[in-house]
PDB file of C-alpha atoms in Angstrom:
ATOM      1  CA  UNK A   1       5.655  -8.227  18.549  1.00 51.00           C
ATOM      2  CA  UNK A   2       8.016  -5.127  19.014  1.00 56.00           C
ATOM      3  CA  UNK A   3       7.936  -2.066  16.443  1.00 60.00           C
ATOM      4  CA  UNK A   4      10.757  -3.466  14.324  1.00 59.00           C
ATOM      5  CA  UNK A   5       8.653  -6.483  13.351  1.00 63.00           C
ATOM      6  CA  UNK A   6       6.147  -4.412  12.358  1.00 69.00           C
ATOM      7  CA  UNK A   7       4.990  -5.298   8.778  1.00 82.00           C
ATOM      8  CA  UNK A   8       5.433  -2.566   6.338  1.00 86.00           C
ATOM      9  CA  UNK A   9       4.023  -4.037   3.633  1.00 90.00           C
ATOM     10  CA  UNK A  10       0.291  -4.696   5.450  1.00 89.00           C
ATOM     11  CA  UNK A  11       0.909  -0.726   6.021  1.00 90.00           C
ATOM     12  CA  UNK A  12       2.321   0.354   2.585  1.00 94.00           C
ATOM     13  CA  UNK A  13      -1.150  -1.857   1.003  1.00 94.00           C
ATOM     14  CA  UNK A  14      -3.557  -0.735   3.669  1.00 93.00           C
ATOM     15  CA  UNK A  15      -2.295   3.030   2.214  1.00 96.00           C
ATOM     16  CA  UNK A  16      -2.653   2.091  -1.325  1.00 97.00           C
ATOM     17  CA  UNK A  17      -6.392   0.906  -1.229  1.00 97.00           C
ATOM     18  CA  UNK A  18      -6.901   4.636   1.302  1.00 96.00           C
ATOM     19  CA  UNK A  19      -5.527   6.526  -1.598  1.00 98.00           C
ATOM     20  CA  UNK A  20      -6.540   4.937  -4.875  1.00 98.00           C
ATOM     21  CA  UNK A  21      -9.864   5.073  -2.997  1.00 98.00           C
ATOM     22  CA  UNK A  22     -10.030   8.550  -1.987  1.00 97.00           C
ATOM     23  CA  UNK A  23      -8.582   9.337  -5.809  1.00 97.00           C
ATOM     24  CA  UNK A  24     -11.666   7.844  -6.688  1.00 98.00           C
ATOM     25  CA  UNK A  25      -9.801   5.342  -8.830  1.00 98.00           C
ATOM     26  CA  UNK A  26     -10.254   1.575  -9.461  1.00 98.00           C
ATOM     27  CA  UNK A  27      -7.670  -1.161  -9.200  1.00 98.00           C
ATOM     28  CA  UNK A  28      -8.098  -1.882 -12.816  1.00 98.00           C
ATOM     29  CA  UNK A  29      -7.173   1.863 -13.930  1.00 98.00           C
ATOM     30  CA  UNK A  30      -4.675   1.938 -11.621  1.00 98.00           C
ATOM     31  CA  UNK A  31      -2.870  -1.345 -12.401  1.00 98.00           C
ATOM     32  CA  UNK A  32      -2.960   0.170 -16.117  1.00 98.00           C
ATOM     33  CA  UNK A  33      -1.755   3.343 -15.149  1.00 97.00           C
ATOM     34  CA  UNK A  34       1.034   1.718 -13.489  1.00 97.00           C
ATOM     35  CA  UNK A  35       1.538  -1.096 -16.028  1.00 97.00           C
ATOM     36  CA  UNK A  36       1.477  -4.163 -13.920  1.00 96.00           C
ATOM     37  CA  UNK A  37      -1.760  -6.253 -13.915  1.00 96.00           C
ATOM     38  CA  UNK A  38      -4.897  -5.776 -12.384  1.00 96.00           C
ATOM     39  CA  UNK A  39      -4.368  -9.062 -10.434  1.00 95.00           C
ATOM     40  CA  UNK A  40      -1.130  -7.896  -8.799  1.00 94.00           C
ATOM     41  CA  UNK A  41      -3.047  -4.995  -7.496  1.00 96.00           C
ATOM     42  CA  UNK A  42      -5.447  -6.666  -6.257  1.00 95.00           C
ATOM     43  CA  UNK A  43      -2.826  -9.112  -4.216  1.00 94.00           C
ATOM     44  CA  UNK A  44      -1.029  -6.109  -3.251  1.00 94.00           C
ATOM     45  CA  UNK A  45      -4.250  -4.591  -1.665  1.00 94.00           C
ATOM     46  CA  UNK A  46      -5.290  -7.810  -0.503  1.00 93.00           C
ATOM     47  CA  UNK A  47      -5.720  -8.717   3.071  1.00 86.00           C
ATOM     48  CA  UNK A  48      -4.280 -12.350   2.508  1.00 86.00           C
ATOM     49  CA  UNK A  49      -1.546 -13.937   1.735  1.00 74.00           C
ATOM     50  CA  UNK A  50       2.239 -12.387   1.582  1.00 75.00           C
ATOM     51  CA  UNK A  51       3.116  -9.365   0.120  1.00 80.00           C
ATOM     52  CA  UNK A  52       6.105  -8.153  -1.636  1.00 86.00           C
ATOM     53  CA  UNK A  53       7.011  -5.564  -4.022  1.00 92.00           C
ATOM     54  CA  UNK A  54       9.811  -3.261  -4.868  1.00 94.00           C
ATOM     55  CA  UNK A  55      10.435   0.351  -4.134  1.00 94.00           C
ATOM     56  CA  UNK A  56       9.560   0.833  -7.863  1.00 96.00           C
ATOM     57  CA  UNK A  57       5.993  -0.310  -7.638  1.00 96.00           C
ATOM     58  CA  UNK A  58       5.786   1.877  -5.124  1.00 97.00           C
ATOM     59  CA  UNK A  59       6.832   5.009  -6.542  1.00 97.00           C
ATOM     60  CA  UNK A  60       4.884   4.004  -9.376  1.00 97.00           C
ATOM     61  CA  UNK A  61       1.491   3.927  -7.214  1.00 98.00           C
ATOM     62  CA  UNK A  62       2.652   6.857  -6.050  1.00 98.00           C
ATOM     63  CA  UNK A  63       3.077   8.578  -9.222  1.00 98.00           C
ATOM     64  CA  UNK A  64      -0.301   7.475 -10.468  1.00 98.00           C
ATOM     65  CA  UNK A  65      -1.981   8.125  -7.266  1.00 98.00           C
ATOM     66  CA  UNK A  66      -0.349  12.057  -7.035  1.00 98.00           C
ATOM     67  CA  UNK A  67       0.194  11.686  -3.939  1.00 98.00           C
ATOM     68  CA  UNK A  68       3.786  12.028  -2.079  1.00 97.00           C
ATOM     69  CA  UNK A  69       5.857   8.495  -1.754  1.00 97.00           C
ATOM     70  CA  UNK A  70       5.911   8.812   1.928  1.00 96.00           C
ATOM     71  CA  UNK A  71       2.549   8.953   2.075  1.00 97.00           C
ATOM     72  CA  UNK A  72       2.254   5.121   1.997  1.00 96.00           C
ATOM     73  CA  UNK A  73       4.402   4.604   4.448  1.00 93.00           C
ATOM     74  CA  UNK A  74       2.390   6.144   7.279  1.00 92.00           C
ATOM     75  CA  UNK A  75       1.633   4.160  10.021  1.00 86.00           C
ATOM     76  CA  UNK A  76      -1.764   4.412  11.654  1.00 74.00           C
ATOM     77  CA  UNK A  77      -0.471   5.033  15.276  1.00 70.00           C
ATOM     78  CA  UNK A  78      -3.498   3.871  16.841  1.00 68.00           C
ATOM     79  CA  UNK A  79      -3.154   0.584  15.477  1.00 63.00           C
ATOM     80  CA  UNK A  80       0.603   0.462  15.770  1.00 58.00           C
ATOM     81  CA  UNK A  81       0.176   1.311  19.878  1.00 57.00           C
ATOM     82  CA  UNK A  82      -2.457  -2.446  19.726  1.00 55.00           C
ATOM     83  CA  UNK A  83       1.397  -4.330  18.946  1.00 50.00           C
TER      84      UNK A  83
END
């Protein structure tokens, strides 16, 4: 696998769980803080199955979270130099 098949979206959930963690925050406040359902946050943190959501949800997370957008996109560089 090269860096442009990289998945994005294990990254961008990986982030999400790190930060609604360290916010101290559950997935069921969060999902109502963003309005979607707890059960779509729960997929999106998930370590299964495919993931996909838009820009929106993201910003959204992001919002609730108070953290910067970018901020779930970091890549862990350690883990991206095992690809």
């Amino acid at each position: 696998m090269n860096k442009y098949e990289y998945n994005i979206y294990e990254q961008i959930s990986r982030n999400i769980k790190k930060y609604r963690k360290e916010a101290g925050m559950t997935q069921a406040v969060l999902s109502e803080k963003v309005g979607l359902s707890h059960e779509f946050i729960r997929r999106i943190e998930s370590k299964k199955g495919v993931k996909t959501f838009s820009v929106d949800t993201v910003w959204k997370i992001s919002v609730a979270l108070n953290i910067d957008p970018g901020k779930l996109f970091e890549i862990d560089i350690d883990e991206f130099k095992e690809i």
